[in-house]
Structures are given as C-alpha cells and as structure tokens.
Amino acid sequence: MMRTTRHDPSVLAPRRPAAALVAVLATAVLVAGCTGADPEPESTASELPLPASVTASPSATVSPEPSPEPSDEVAAAGPERPAVMDKKDAEGAAAAAKYILSLEQPMMVTGDTAEWEARSHRSCEYCESRLDQAKTIAKRGDVFTGGDVEVVVDKVYQRDVVTGIWPMDITLTEAATTITGPDDEVIFEMATTSAERRAELGLRDGEWLLVELAPIPEG
C-alpha cells in the first residue's frame, strides 16, 4: 500500500512522544523549534547551555547559489567536504550547512550514518529523526531512491556570542523520493518539495555541526 505521509516515524520507525514533529523536507519529519544544548564557542572545548531563543541579527547575505546536483554515483559516495568549511566565519557556516544537509540523501541510500552522526549536535532533534529513518530503511532492507537535496543560503545572521551559534535562513529543496520495500512494493512516494528553514550551525573542536533545523520563527 502506498503511504502518503512524509516518512511518518510511526510507520518506518518508533519515535519518542516528547517531540512534536512537523513535516519539513520531502523526506524529513521536523521537530518544531530549536531547543537543547548548543555547541561551544570556538574558543573553548566545552559546550554551553542553549538559551530558550537566539536573537538573529542580520550579519551577511550569502550569494544564493544552489548546491550542484550530484550524479547517482557521487550521491552514493557522499559529497566532498568543501575547503571553505575551514573558515570559522559566516562563509564557513554557510558552506557547512550545505555540506551537512547534503549528507542526508546518501545516508538514506547506503545506510552509512557515520558522517551524519559526526556532524550532528547531540541536541539536534531533526538530526536524530533523520538518523532513525536511515537506520530503519537499512534494517528493513528498503530501497531509497531520489531525494537529492539542494540548499540555497538566503541569509546568515550574526554569531550569537553566548551560544556560539550561527543562525541562517535557507531554502531547502528535495527531489522526488520513493521508498520501496524488499518485495518491490512502493511504501512511500512524494514529489519534489521546497521549504524555507532556519538552520543553526556551531563549532565543536574546530569542526562544524548542525545544531538544529526548524521552521523560521515568525516576526
């Protein structure tokens, strides 16, 4: 039977009832809001508590260049880490957002979650939901096709001096996706989708992490 709900964790993987999730991408179930611990400022190795909200002050507008569409072979192998991620500034944060989110599709295809886990902050509920989905697909022997991710960074805000977080607004587009079961039955199918989201990036031991991905706050 064809599913019409986007990667509903109740179908593909059990979820904890504490988080109220909403659809975010074509293949994502997104938690509402950004809570939890945050990554440390790059000057320390410890992590600071994340405040209830982070005020995003305009910092820089990054050129809205879409991520290139990878070939099937490149997608399966995973994206190449861009050298600009070595920068510990707005440009580096924007590059990190594109890179980390582009890890999702190959993770779903191959079941290799190592790099996704390495780039996910422990408090990132969105990251956890996608990780659970990838593990469920691999465990059941399902086949994930399509779902290439394109990220356009619309605006990067000033770094929060308390949390060390770089907030940014992005447009996230995911290509048409199909999940097929071991018996070749299509169990999920969805057309290309696009959504505007607030991404939060931080540094831990000099490496960029995705702290959260959520709807852009109103106002």
Short mmCIF file of C-alpha atoms in Angstrom, two decimals:
data_model
loop_
_atom_site.label_atom_id
_atom_site.label_comp_id
_atom_site.label_asym_id
_atom_site.label_seq_id
_atom_site.Cartn_x
_atom_site.Cartn_y
_atom_site.Cartn_z
CA MET A 1 0.00 0.00 0.00
CA MET A 2 1.38 3.46 -0.89
CA ARG A 3 1.99 5.83 2.05
CA THR A 4 1.01 9.44 1.64
CA THR A 5 2.55 10.74 4.88
CA ARG A 6 6.12 12.00 4.67
CA HIS A 7 8.41 9.49 6.35
CA ASP A 8 5.99 9.07 9.19
CA PRO A 9 8.12 7.69 12.07
CA SER A 10 5.10 5.76 13.30
CA VAL A 11 5.33 3.69 10.12
CA LEU A 12 9.05 3.43 9.50
CA ALA A 13 10.49 3.90 12.96
CA PRO A 14 9.18 4.31 16.55
CA ARG A 15 9.58 7.87 17.85
CA ARG A 16 9.60 9.33 21.29
CA PRO A 17 6.29 11.04 22.07
CA ALA A 18 8.02 14.02 23.73
CA ALA A 19 8.81 15.82 20.49
CA ALA A 20 6.05 17.27 18.32
CA LEU A 21 7.26 16.80 14.80
CA VAL A 22 6.12 18.56 11.65
CA ALA A 23 6.91 17.93 8.03
CA VAL A 24 9.99 19.85 6.93
CA LEU A 25 11.51 18.37 3.78
CA ALA A 26 10.24 15.89 1.29
CA THR A 27 11.91 13.11 3.28
CA ALA A 28 12.08 14.75 6.67
CA VAL A 29 9.98 14.85 9.78
CA LEU A 30 10.99 18.06 11.51
CA VAL A 31 10.67 18.96 15.13
CA ALA A 32 9.06 22.26 15.97
CA GLY A 33 11.56 24.71 17.36
CA CYS A 34 15.20 24.60 18.43
CA THR A 35 15.93 23.50 22.00
CA GLY A 36 18.63 21.73 23.89
CA ALA A 37 22.36 22.23 24.38
CA ASP A 38 24.40 24.22 21.95
CA PRO A 39 27.95 23.88 20.66
CA GLU A 40 30.68 25.79 22.40
CA PRO A 41 32.20 28.95 21.01
CA GLU A 42 35.30 28.04 19.06
CA SER A 43 37.50 29.45 21.84
CA THR A 44 36.58 26.62 24.24
CA ALA A 45 36.24 22.87 24.10
CA SER A 46 33.21 22.66 26.39
CA GLU A 47 29.58 23.12 25.41
CA LEU A 48 27.39 25.89 26.78
CA PRO A 49 23.66 25.59 27.57
CA LEU A 50 21.47 26.84 24.73
CA PRO A 51 19.11 29.66 25.75
CA ALA A 52 15.40 29.39 25.05
CA SER A 53 15.83 31.54 21.97
CA VAL A 54 18.68 33.04 19.99
CA THR A 55 18.24 36.55 18.64
CA ALA A 56 19.25 36.52 14.99
CA SER A 57 20.74 39.85 13.95
CA PRO A 58 21.49 40.33 10.26
CA SER A 59 25.15 39.72 9.52
CA ALA A 60 25.69 38.86 5.90
CA THR A 61 23.76 37.74 2.87
CA VAL A 62 25.41 34.81 1.15
CA SER A 63 25.04 34.54 -2.60
CA PRO A 64 22.05 32.23 -3.23
CA GLU A 65 23.92 29.70 -5.30
CA PRO A 66 22.24 26.27 -5.26
CA SER A 67 24.23 23.18 -4.47
CA PRO A 68 25.12 21.28 -7.66
CA GLU A 69 23.02 18.23 -8.37
CA PRO A 70 25.17 15.12 -7.83
CA SER A 71 25.20 12.13 -10.12
CA ASP A 72 23.92 8.83 -8.73
CA GLU A 73 27.48 7.59 -8.21
CA VAL A 74 28.56 10.76 -6.43
CA ALA A 75 25.40 10.76 -4.31
CA ALA A 76 26.04 7.20 -3.17
CA ALA A 77 29.63 8.04 -2.25
CA GLY A 78 28.59 11.20 -0.42
CA PRO A 79 29.53 14.83 -1.02
CA GLU A 80 33.09 16.12 -0.81
CA ARG A 81 33.84 18.36 2.16
CA PRO A 82 34.47 21.86 0.79
CA ALA A 83 37.69 23.61 1.81
CA VAL A 84 35.74 26.76 2.72
CA MET A 85 34.42 24.86 5.75
CA ASP A 86 37.84 25.52 7.30
CA LYS A 87 36.73 29.12 7.79
CA LYS A 88 35.26 29.88 11.21
CA ASP A 89 33.01 32.67 9.97
CA ALA A 90 29.70 33.25 8.19
CA GLU A 91 31.06 31.87 4.93
CA GLY A 92 32.27 28.71 6.62
CA ALA A 93 28.95 28.28 8.42
CA ALA A 94 27.02 28.62 5.14
CA ALA A 95 29.25 26.06 3.44
CA ALA A 96 28.82 23.71 6.40
CA ALA A 97 25.03 23.95 6.19
CA LYS A 98 25.09 22.94 2.54
CA TYR A 99 27.54 20.10 3.15
CA ILE A 100 25.85 18.62 6.21
CA LEU A 101 22.36 18.66 4.73
CA SER A 102 23.67 17.08 1.52
CA LEU A 103 24.79 14.09 3.63
CA GLU A 104 21.18 13.04 4.21
CA GLN A 105 20.41 11.55 0.79
CA PRO A 106 23.50 9.27 0.56
CA MET A 107 22.90 8.22 4.17
CA MET A 108 19.38 7.07 3.25
CA VAL A 109 20.67 5.24 0.16
CA THR A 110 23.67 3.47 1.70
CA GLY A 111 22.79 3.20 5.37
CA ASP A 112 26.20 4.68 6.25
CA THR A 113 25.45 7.09 9.09
CA ALA A 114 28.99 7.84 10.34
CA GLU A 115 29.49 11.29 8.81
CA TRP A 116 25.93 12.39 9.59
CA GLU A 117 26.42 11.43 13.24
CA ALA A 118 29.80 13.19 13.34
CA ARG A 119 28.20 16.39 12.04
CA SER A 120 25.10 16.33 14.27
CA HIS A 121 24.92 18.07 17.63
CA ARG A 122 23.63 15.82 20.38
CA SER A 123 20.61 18.10 20.96
CA CYS A 124 19.57 18.21 17.28
CA GLU A 125 16.17 16.55 17.10
CA TYR A 126 15.98 16.95 13.35
CA CYS A 127 19.32 15.17 13.02
CA GLU A 128 18.12 12.36 15.25
CA SER A 129 14.88 11.88 13.32
CA ARG A 130 16.78 11.54 10.03
CA LEU A 131 19.27 9.17 11.60
CA ASP A 132 16.45 6.98 12.91
CA GLN A 133 14.88 6.96 9.44
CA ALA A 134 18.11 5.87 7.75
CA LYS A 135 18.63 3.08 10.28
CA THR A 136 15.05 1.86 9.79
CA ILE A 137 15.43 1.77 6.00
CA ALA A 138 18.65 -0.22 6.32
CA LYS A 139 17.22 -2.60 8.92
CA ARG A 140 14.13 -3.39 6.86
CA GLY A 141 16.03 -3.74 3.62
CA ASP A 142 14.06 -0.95 1.95
CA VAL A 143 15.43 0.90 -1.07
CA PHE A 144 15.57 4.71 -1.06
CA THR A 145 15.73 6.42 -4.46
CA GLY A 146 15.77 10.08 -5.45
CA GLY A 147 15.71 12.68 -2.71
CA ASP A 148 18.70 14.75 -3.84
CA VAL A 149 18.96 17.84 -1.64
CA GLU A 150 19.61 21.38 -2.88
CA VAL A 151 20.41 24.10 -0.37
CA VAL A 152 20.36 27.84 -1.01
CA VAL A 153 21.59 30.02 1.87
CA ASP A 154 19.43 33.14 1.84
CA LYS A 155 20.84 34.99 4.85
CA VAL A 156 23.42 34.38 7.57
CA TYR A 157 22.92 36.18 10.87
CA GLN A 158 25.49 37.36 13.39
CA ARG A 159 27.07 34.71 15.58
CA ASP A 160 25.45 34.51 18.99
CA VAL A 161 28.22 35.38 21.45
CA VAL A 162 26.71 33.32 24.28
CA THR A 163 26.00 30.08 22.44
CA GLY A 164 28.47 30.31 19.57
CA ILE A 165 25.68 29.54 17.12
CA TRP A 166 25.49 30.93 13.57
CA PRO A 167 21.78 31.13 12.63
CA MET A 168 20.87 31.31 8.95
CA ASP A 169 17.81 31.18 6.74
CA ILE A 170 17.91 28.68 3.92
CA THR A 171 15.71 27.35 1.15
CA LEU A 172 15.81 23.58 1.12
CA THR A 173 14.61 21.65 -1.91
CA GLU A 174 14.40 17.87 -2.09
CA ALA A 175 13.87 15.96 -5.31
CA ALA A 176 11.09 13.41 -5.75
CA THR A 177 11.57 10.44 -3.45
CA THR A 178 10.48 6.80 -3.44
CA ILE A 179 10.98 4.12 -0.80
CA THR A 180 10.48 0.55 -1.99
CA GLY A 181 10.23 -2.47 0.27
CA PRO A 182 12.16 -5.75 -0.14
CA ASP A 183 9.18 -7.17 -2.06
CA ASP A 184 9.37 -4.27 -4.56
CA GLU A 185 6.21 -2.71 -3.14
CA VAL A 186 6.30 1.10 -3.11
CA ILE A 187 5.73 2.01 0.52
CA PHE A 188 6.35 5.75 0.23
CA GLU A 189 6.38 8.24 -2.62
CA MET A 190 6.50 12.02 -2.79
CA ALA A 191 7.08 14.71 -5.40
CA THR A 192 9.76 17.39 -5.21
CA THR A 193 9.26 19.77 -2.29
CA SER A 194 10.81 23.05 -1.18
CA ALA A 195 10.72 24.86 2.17
CA GLU A 196 12.31 27.83 3.91
CA ARG A 197 14.01 26.88 7.15
CA ARG A 198 16.19 28.29 9.94
CA ALA A 199 19.42 26.33 10.26
CA GLU A 200 21.72 26.71 13.25
CA LEU A 201 25.39 25.82 12.93
CA GLY A 202 28.05 25.67 15.62
CA LEU A 203 31.63 24.58 16.21
CA ARG A 204 32.98 21.75 18.33
CA ASP A 205 36.71 21.16 18.44
CA GLY A 206 37.01 23.33 15.34
CA GLU A 207 34.51 21.31 13.28
CA TRP A 208 31.09 22.48 12.13
CA LEU A 209 27.96 20.78 13.48
CA LEU A 210 24.27 21.12 12.69
CA VAL A 211 22.66 22.23 15.94
CA GLU A 212 19.08 22.30 14.63
CA LEU A 213 16.89 22.77 11.58
CA ALA A 214 13.41 24.18 12.12
CA PRO A 215 10.77 26.50 10.68
CA ILE A 216 11.81 30.16 10.55
CA PRO A 217 10.44 31.93 13.66
CA GLU A 218 7.64 34.37 12.97
CA GLY A 219 8.36 38.03 13.42
#
